[in-house]
Amino acid sequence: MKKDLLCILDLSQEEILHLLEWTLKLKDLQKRGIPHRPLVGKSLGLLFEKPSTRTRVSFQAGMYQLGGEVIFMSPSELQIGRGETISDTARVLSRYLDIIALRTYRHETIEEFATHASIPVINALSDRFHPCQVLADLVTIQEALGNWRGIKVVFVGDGNNVAASWANLAARVDIEVVLATPKGYEPPKEVMEAARREGAKVKMASEVQEAVKGAQVVYTDVWVSMGQDKEREERLRAFAPYQVTPQLMEMADSGAIFMHCLPAHRGEEVVNEVIDGPSSVVWDQAENRLHLQKALMLMLLEQI
Ligand code: CP
Ligand code: NVA
């Protein structure tokens, strides 16, 4: 049976550990200039409703490095834009491609596509989850701190798709996650309930200075996600006390790292001094998307 990655809960702990191990192996091979091309003759589809820099380019470059081909599609260029259904599109694209990654507004679009596709489907970001991001972030934490077991990750700001994926990750690996968000901006109740049902050590907090105490990782993301531009003014007001500043970083564990999935809105959720400062690992985070997604494609195509 084909395997998809729509959210972190689709993976077992064993699969996550396998992915981490292969991510580091593939990174090492690439750094040493050793070609590894097991996907010659395979095609990856990228169907993106929203803009992307990291996800799009890292999937494309990653598939090329593994020997495969990539076909990029935006809905406006497909018959979806003229009313062909998601389910019919999924059935047809499954006849041409070997694997596909989708970036959509509604998470349900990816779920519907996956139901009707006969090839592995990857969530490359939806309004609800961003699983590839937090998997790659776990690799970055391992590299930066030497270990992620038992650490405290504090996500500061909006309870968005990235925050929800951290809640899910805590259900699969031994990390403590605190989501410090203003009231009314928590991840959806059903997402938090599902993560807790699966055993996640995840807490909510609204007092951000208190929340970051003892954190080894301080993480943030934009206050206005793609598709929320109409809410911009009220969001900027609600999130103003949640900016990551040097003073906030000082309240975390000594040696705490700063993480951001990017793109950053400098001067909003984080100031330059932090994102460009010595505790920031954001460029390693961006790089590890490439290596993690290569491992993910190999796993879903049953090559590892
Ligand atoms: N972090 C991330 O997914 O970035 P892009 O939107 O540029 O893909
Ligand atoms: N929460 C952000 C993440 C971008 C990678 C968004 O959805 O726009």
CSV table of C-alpha atoms and ligand atoms in Angstrom, one decimal:
chain,number,residue,atom,x,y,z
A,1,MET,CA,0.0,0.0,0.0
A,2,LYS,CA,1.3,3.5,-0.8
A,3,LYS,CA,2.3,5.7,2.1
A,4,ASP,CA,1.6,9.5,2.3
A,5,LEU,CA,2.9,12.2,4.6
A,6,LEU,CA,0.0,14.6,5.2
A,7,CYS,CA,0.8,15.3,8.9
A,8,ILE,CA,3.4,14.1,11.4
A,9,LEU,CA,0.9,11.7,12.9
A,10,ASP,CA,1.1,9.6,9.7
A,11,LEU,CA,4.7,8.6,10.7
A,12,SER,CA,5.7,6.2,13.5
A,13,GLN,CA,8.6,7.1,15.8
A,14,GLU,CA,10.7,4.4,14.1
A,15,GLU,CA,10.0,6.0,10.6
A,16,ILE,CA,11.0,9.4,12.0
A,17,LEU,CA,14.3,8.1,13.4
A,18,HIS,CA,14.9,6.3,10.0
A,19,LEU,CA,14.4,9.5,8.2
A,20,LEU,CA,16.8,11.4,10.5
A,21,GLU,CA,19.5,8.8,10.0
A,22,TRP,CA,19.1,8.9,6.2
A,23,THR,CA,19.0,12.7,6.1
A,24,LEU,CA,22.4,12.9,7.8
A,25,LYS,CA,23.8,10.1,5.5
A,26,LEU,CA,22.5,11.9,2.3
A,27,LYS,CA,23.9,15.3,3.6
A,28,ASP,CA,27.3,13.7,4.2
A,29,LEU,CA,27.3,12.1,0.7
A,30,GLN,CA,26.4,15.4,-0.9
A,31,LYS,CA,29.1,17.3,1.1
A,32,ARG,CA,31.7,14.8,0.0
A,33,GLY,CA,30.6,15.2,-3.6
A,34,ILE,CA,29.6,11.5,-3.9
A,35,PRO,CA,26.7,11.1,-6.4
A,36,HIS,CA,23.7,9.1,-5.2
A,37,ARG,CA,21.1,8.7,-7.9
A,38,PRO,CA,18.7,5.9,-7.1
A,39,LEU,CA,15.7,7.7,-8.6
A,40,VAL,CA,16.7,7.8,-12.3
A,41,GLY,CA,13.6,7.5,-14.4
A,42,LYS,CA,11.3,8.7,-11.5
A,43,SER,CA,9.2,11.8,-11.7
A,44,LEU,CA,8.1,14.1,-8.8
A,45,GLY,CA,5.1,16.4,-9.3
A,46,LEU,CA,4.9,19.7,-7.4
A,47,LEU,CA,1.3,21.2,-7.3
A,48,PHE,CA,1.5,24.5,-5.5
A,49,GLU,CA,-1.4,26.9,-4.9
A,50,LYS,CA,0.8,29.3,-2.9
A,51,PRO,CA,4.2,30.9,-3.3
A,52,SER,CA,7.3,29.0,-2.0
A,53,THR,CA,11.1,29.5,-2.1
A,54,ARG,CA,12.6,26.9,0.2
A,55,THR,CA,10.1,24.0,-0.3
A,56,ARG,CA,9.8,24.3,-4.0
A,57,VAL,CA,13.5,24.7,-4.7
A,58,SER,CA,14.7,22.1,-2.2
A,59,PHE,CA,12.3,19.5,-3.6
A,60,GLN,CA,13.3,20.3,-7.1
A,61,ALA,CA,17.1,20.3,-6.4
A,62,GLY,CA,16.7,17.2,-4.2
A,63,MET,CA,14.9,15.2,-6.9
A,64,TYR,CA,17.6,16.2,-9.5
A,65,GLN,CA,20.4,15.2,-7.1
A,66,LEU,CA,18.7,11.8,-6.7
A,67,GLY,CA,18.6,11.3,-10.4
A,68,GLY,CA,14.9,12.0,-11.0
A,69,GLU,CA,12.8,14.6,-12.9
A,70,VAL,CA,10.4,17.3,-11.6
A,71,ILE,CA,7.2,18.7,-13.0
A,72,PHE,CA,6.0,22.0,-11.4
A,73,MET,CA,2.4,22.9,-11.7
A,74,SER,CA,0.2,25.7,-10.4
A,75,PRO,CA,-3.6,25.2,-10.4
A,76,SER,CA,-4.1,28.1,-12.8
A,77,GLU,CA,-2.2,26.3,-15.5
A,78,LEU,CA,-4.1,23.0,-15.0
A,79,GLN,CA,-7.7,22.2,-15.8
A,80,ILE,CA,-8.3,22.4,-12.0
A,81,GLY,CA,-8.4,26.2,-12.7
A,82,ARG,CA,-11.3,25.6,-15.0
A,83,GLY,CA,-13.3,23.3,-12.7
A,84,GLU,CA,-11.8,19.8,-13.1
A,85,THR,CA,-12.2,18.1,-9.7
A,86,ILE,CA,-9.3,17.4,-7.3
A,87,SER,CA,-10.2,13.7,-7.3
A,88,ASP,CA,-10.1,13.4,-11.1
A,89,THR,CA,-6.8,15.3,-11.2
A,90,ALA,CA,-5.4,13.0,-8.6
A,91,ARG,CA,-6.3,9.9,-10.6
A,92,VAL,CA,-4.8,11.3,-13.8
A,93,LEU,CA,-1.6,12.6,-12.3
A,94,SER,CA,-1.1,9.2,-10.6
A,95,ARG,CA,-0.8,7.7,-14.1
A,96,TYR,CA,2.1,9.9,-15.0
A,97,LEU,CA,4.1,10.6,-11.8
A,98,ASP,CA,5.7,8.5,-9.2
A,99,ILE,CA,5.3,10.8,-6.2
A,100,ILE,CA,3.7,14.3,-5.7
A,101,ALA,CA,4.0,17.1,-3.2
A,102,LEU,CA,1.1,19.6,-2.8
A,103,ARG,CA,1.0,23.1,-1.2
A,104,THR,CA,-2.6,24.2,-0.7
A,105,TYR,CA,-4.7,26.7,1.2
A,106,ARG,CA,-7.2,24.1,2.6
A,107,HIS,CA,-5.7,21.0,4.2
A,108,GLU,CA,-8.8,19.1,3.0
A,109,THR,CA,-7.6,19.6,-0.6
A,110,ILE,CA,-4.5,17.5,0.1
A,111,GLU,CA,-6.6,14.9,2.0
A,112,GLU,CA,-9.0,14.6,-0.9
A,113,PHE,CA,-6.1,14.4,-3.4
A,114,ALA,CA,-4.4,11.6,-1.3
A,115,THR,CA,-7.6,9.6,-1.1
A,116,HIS,CA,-7.9,9.4,-4.9
A,117,ALA,CA,-4.1,9.2,-5.8
A,118,SER,CA,-2.4,5.9,-6.1
A,119,ILE,CA,1.1,7.4,-5.6
A,120,PRO,CA,2.6,8.8,-2.4
A,121,VAL,CA,1.4,12.3,-1.5
A,122,ILE,CA,3.4,14.8,0.5
A,123,ASN,CA,2.0,17.8,2.3
A,124,ALA,CA,4.3,20.7,1.3
A,125,LEU,CA,2.3,23.0,3.6
A,126,SER,CA,-1.4,23.5,4.1
A,127,ASP,CA,-3.3,25.9,6.3
A,128,ARG,CA,-3.2,23.3,9.0
A,129,PHE,CA,0.2,21.5,8.9
A,130,HIS,CA,3.8,21.8,7.6
A,131,PRO,CA,5.3,18.4,8.4
A,132,CYS,CA,8.4,18.6,6.2
A,133,GLN,CA,9.5,21.7,8.1
A,134,VAL,CA,9.5,20.3,11.6
A,135,LEU,CA,11.2,17.0,10.5
A,136,ALA,CA,14.0,19.0,9.0
A,137,ASP,CA,14.1,21.1,12.1
A,138,LEU,CA,14.7,18.1,14.3
A,139,VAL,CA,17.8,17.3,12.2
A,140,THR,CA,19.0,20.9,12.8
A,141,ILE,CA,18.4,20.7,16.5
A,142,GLN,CA,20.4,17.4,16.6
A,143,GLU,CA,23.3,19.1,14.8
A,144,ALA,CA,23.2,22.3,16.9
A,145,LEU,CA,22.6,20.8,20.3
A,146,GLY,CA,23.9,17.3,19.8
A,147,ASN,CA,20.6,15.8,20.9
A,148,TRP,CA,16.9,16.6,20.9
A,149,ARG,CA,15.8,14.0,23.5
A,150,GLY,CA,14.2,15.7,26.5
A,151,ILE,CA,14.5,19.2,25.2
A,152,LYS,CA,12.0,22.0,25.7
A,153,VAL,CA,10.9,23.8,22.5
A,154,VAL,CA,9.0,27.0,22.9
A,155,PHE,CA,7.1,28.2,19.9
A,156,VAL,CA,6.3,31.9,20.2
A,157,GLY,CA,3.6,33.7,18.2
A,158,ASP,CA,0.9,32.4,16.0
A,159,GLY,CA,-0.6,28.9,16.6
A,160,ASN,CA,-0.4,28.2,12.8
A,161,ASN,CA,0.5,25.3,10.6
A,162,VAL,CA,4.1,25.2,11.9
A,163,ALA,CA,3.0,25.4,15.5
A,164,ALA,CA,0.5,22.6,15.0
A,165,SER,CA,3.2,20.4,13.4
A,166,TRP,CA,5.4,20.9,16.5
A,167,ALA,CA,2.4,19.7,18.7
A,168,ASN,CA,2.2,16.6,16.5
A,169,LEU,CA,6.0,16.0,16.6
A,170,ALA,CA,5.8,15.9,20.4
A,171,ALA,CA,3.5,12.9,20.0
A,172,ARG,CA,6.1,11.0,18.2
A,173,VAL,CA,9.5,11.9,19.8
A,174,ASP,CA,10.6,12.8,23.3
A,175,ILE,CA,10.4,16.6,23.3
A,176,GLU,CA,8.4,19.0,25.4
A,177,VAL,CA,6.6,21.7,23.3
A,178,VAL,CA,5.1,24.9,24.7
A,179,LEU,CA,3.1,27.1,22.4
A,180,ALA,CA,3.1,30.7,23.6
A,181,THR,CA,0.3,32.4,21.7
A,182,PRO,CA,-2.1,35.2,22.3
A,183,LYS,CA,-5.6,34.0,23.4
A,184,GLY,CA,-7.6,33.2,20.3
A,185,TYR,CA,-4.6,32.3,18.2
A,186,GLU,CA,-4.0,28.7,19.5
A,187,PRO,CA,-4.0,25.9,17.0
A,188,PRO,CA,-7.4,24.4,16.3
A,189,LYS,CA,-8.8,22.5,19.3
A,190,GLU,CA,-9.1,19.2,17.4
A,191,VAL,CA,-5.4,19.4,16.4
A,192,MET,CA,-4.3,19.8,20.0
A,193,GLU,CA,-6.6,17.1,21.2
A,194,ALA,CA,-5.3,14.6,18.5
A,195,ALA,CA,-1.7,15.4,19.5
A,196,ARG,CA,-2.4,14.9,23.2
A,197,ARG,CA,-4.4,11.7,22.5
A,198,GLU,CA,-1.3,10.4,20.8
A,199,GLY,CA,0.8,11.2,23.9
A,200,ALA,CA,2.3,14.7,23.1
A,201,LYS,CA,3.8,16.6,26.0
A,202,VAL,CA,2.4,19.9,24.7
A,203,LYS,CA,1.3,22.9,26.7
A,204,MET,CA,-0.3,26.3,25.9
A,205,ALA,CA,0.9,29.5,27.4
A,206,SER,CA,0.1,33.2,27.0
A,207,GLU,CA,2.8,34.7,29.2
A,208,VAL,CA,5.7,34.5,26.8
A,209,GLN,CA,8.6,35.5,29.2
A,210,GLU,CA,7.5,32.8,31.7
A,211,ALA,CA,7.1,30.3,28.9
A,212,VAL,CA,10.6,30.6,27.5
A,213,LYS,CA,12.3,29.9,30.8
A,214,GLY,CA,14.4,26.7,30.5
A,215,ALA,CA,13.9,26.5,26.7
A,216,GLN,CA,16.7,25.0,24.6
A,217,VAL,CA,14.9,26.1,21.5
A,218,VAL,CA,13.0,29.4,20.9
A,219,TYR,CA,11.1,29.1,17.6
A,220,THR,CA,8.9,31.6,15.8
A,221,ASP,CA,7.1,32.1,12.5
A,222,VAL,CA,5.4,35.0,10.7
A,223,TRP,CA,2.4,36.6,12.3
A,224,VAL,CA,0.5,36.7,9.0
A,225,SER,CA,0.6,33.5,7.1
A,226,MET,CA,-0.2,33.1,3.4
A,227,GLY,CA,-3.9,33.6,2.9
A,228,GLN,CA,-4.4,35.8,6.0
A,229,ASP,CA,-3.4,39.2,4.5
A,230,LYS,CA,-6.8,40.7,5.2
A,231,GLU,CA,-6.2,40.2,9.0
A,232,ARG,CA,-2.8,41.9,8.9
A,233,GLU,CA,-3.6,45.0,11.1
A,234,GLU,CA,-5.4,43.1,13.9
A,235,ARG,CA,-2.7,40.4,13.9
A,236,LEU,CA,0.1,42.9,14.2
A,237,ARG,CA,-1.6,44.4,17.2
A,238,ALA,CA,-2.4,41.0,18.9
A,239,PHE,CA,1.2,39.6,18.4
A,240,ALA,CA,3.2,42.8,19.3
A,241,PRO,CA,4.1,41.4,22.8
A,242,TYR,CA,5.3,38.2,21.2
A,243,GLN,CA,8.3,39.5,19.3
A,244,VAL,CA,11.6,37.6,19.7
A,245,THR,CA,14.2,40.0,21.0
A,246,PRO,CA,17.6,39.6,22.6
A,247,GLN,CA,15.9,40.2,26.0
A,248,LEU,CA,13.5,37.3,25.4
A,249,MET,CA,16.4,35.0,24.3
A,250,GLU,CA,18.2,35.9,27.5
A,251,MET,CA,15.3,34.4,29.5
A,252,ALA,CA,15.7,31.0,27.8
A,253,ASP,CA,18.3,28.4,28.7
A,254,SER,CA,21.9,29.6,28.3
A,255,GLY,CA,23.0,28.2,24.9
A,256,ALA,CA,19.4,28.2,23.6
A,257,ILE,CA,19.1,28.4,19.8
A,258,PHE,CA,16.8,30.6,17.8
A,259,MET,CA,14.8,28.9,15.0
A,260,HIS,CA,12.5,30.3,12.3
A,261,CYS,CA,11.1,28.3,9.3
A,262,LEU,CA,11.4,31.4,7.1
A,263,PRO,CA,10.4,33.6,5.3
A,264,ALA,CA,10.9,36.1,8.2
A,265,HIS,CA,9.3,39.4,8.5
A,266,ARG,CA,12.2,41.1,10.2
A,267,GLY,CA,11.1,43.7,12.7
A,268,GLU,CA,7.8,41.9,13.3
A,269,GLU,CA,8.1,38.4,14.9
A,270,VAL,CA,11.9,38.7,15.3
A,271,VAL,CA,14.4,41.5,15.3
A,272,ASN,CA,17.6,41.5,13.2
A,273,GLU,CA,19.9,41.2,16.3
A,274,VAL,CA,18.4,37.7,17.0
A,275,ILE,CA,17.9,36.3,13.5
A,276,ASP,CA,21.4,37.4,12.5
A,277,GLY,CA,22.9,36.7,15.9
A,278,PRO,CA,25.1,33.9,17.2
A,279,SER,CA,22.2,31.8,18.6
A,280,SER,CA,20.4,31.7,15.2
A,281,VAL,CA,20.4,28.5,13.1
A,282,VAL,CA,18.0,29.6,10.5
A,283,TRP,CA,20.2,29.0,7.4
A,284,ASP,CA,21.0,25.4,8.6
A,285,GLN,CA,17.3,24.9,9.0
A,286,ALA,CA,16.7,26.0,5.4
A,287,GLU,CA,19.5,23.8,4.1
A,288,ASN,CA,18.3,20.7,6.0
A,289,ARG,CA,14.9,20.9,4.2
A,290,LEU,CA,16.8,19.7,1.1
A,291,HIS,CA,18.4,16.7,2.8
A,292,LEU,CA,15.3,15.7,4.8
A,293,GLN,CA,13.1,15.8,1.7
A,294,LYS,CA,15.5,13.6,-0.2
A,295,ALA,CA,15.3,11.0,2.6
A,296,LEU,CA,11.5,11.4,2.7
A,297,MET,CA,11.2,10.8,-1.1
A,298,LEU,CA,13.4,7.7,-0.8
A,299,MET,CA,11.4,6.4,2.1
A,300,LEU,CA,8.0,6.9,0.4
A,301,LEU,CA,9.3,5.3,-2.8
A,302,GLU,CA,10.6,2.3,-0.7
A,303,GLN,CA,14.2,2.9,-1.6
A,304,ILE,CA,15.4,3.0,2.0
B,1,CP,N1,9.7,27.4,5.2
B,1,CP,C1,9.1,27.3,4.0
B,1,CP,O1,8.3,26.3,3.8
B,1,CP,O2,9.4,28.2,3.1
B,1,CP,P1,8.8,28.5,1.7
B,1,CP,O3,7.4,29.1,1.9
B,1,CP,O4,9.7,29.4,1.0
B,1,CP,O5,8.7,27.2,1.0
B,2,NVA,N1,3.0,29.9,8.6
B,2,NVA,C1,3.6,30.3,7.3
B,2,NVA,C2,4.7,29.3,7.0
B,2,NVA,C3,5.5,29.7,5.8
B,2,NVA,C4,6.5,28.6,5.5
B,2,NVA,C5,2.6,30.3,6.2
B,2,NVA,O1,1.7,29.4,6.2
B,2,NVA,O2,2.6,31.3,5.4
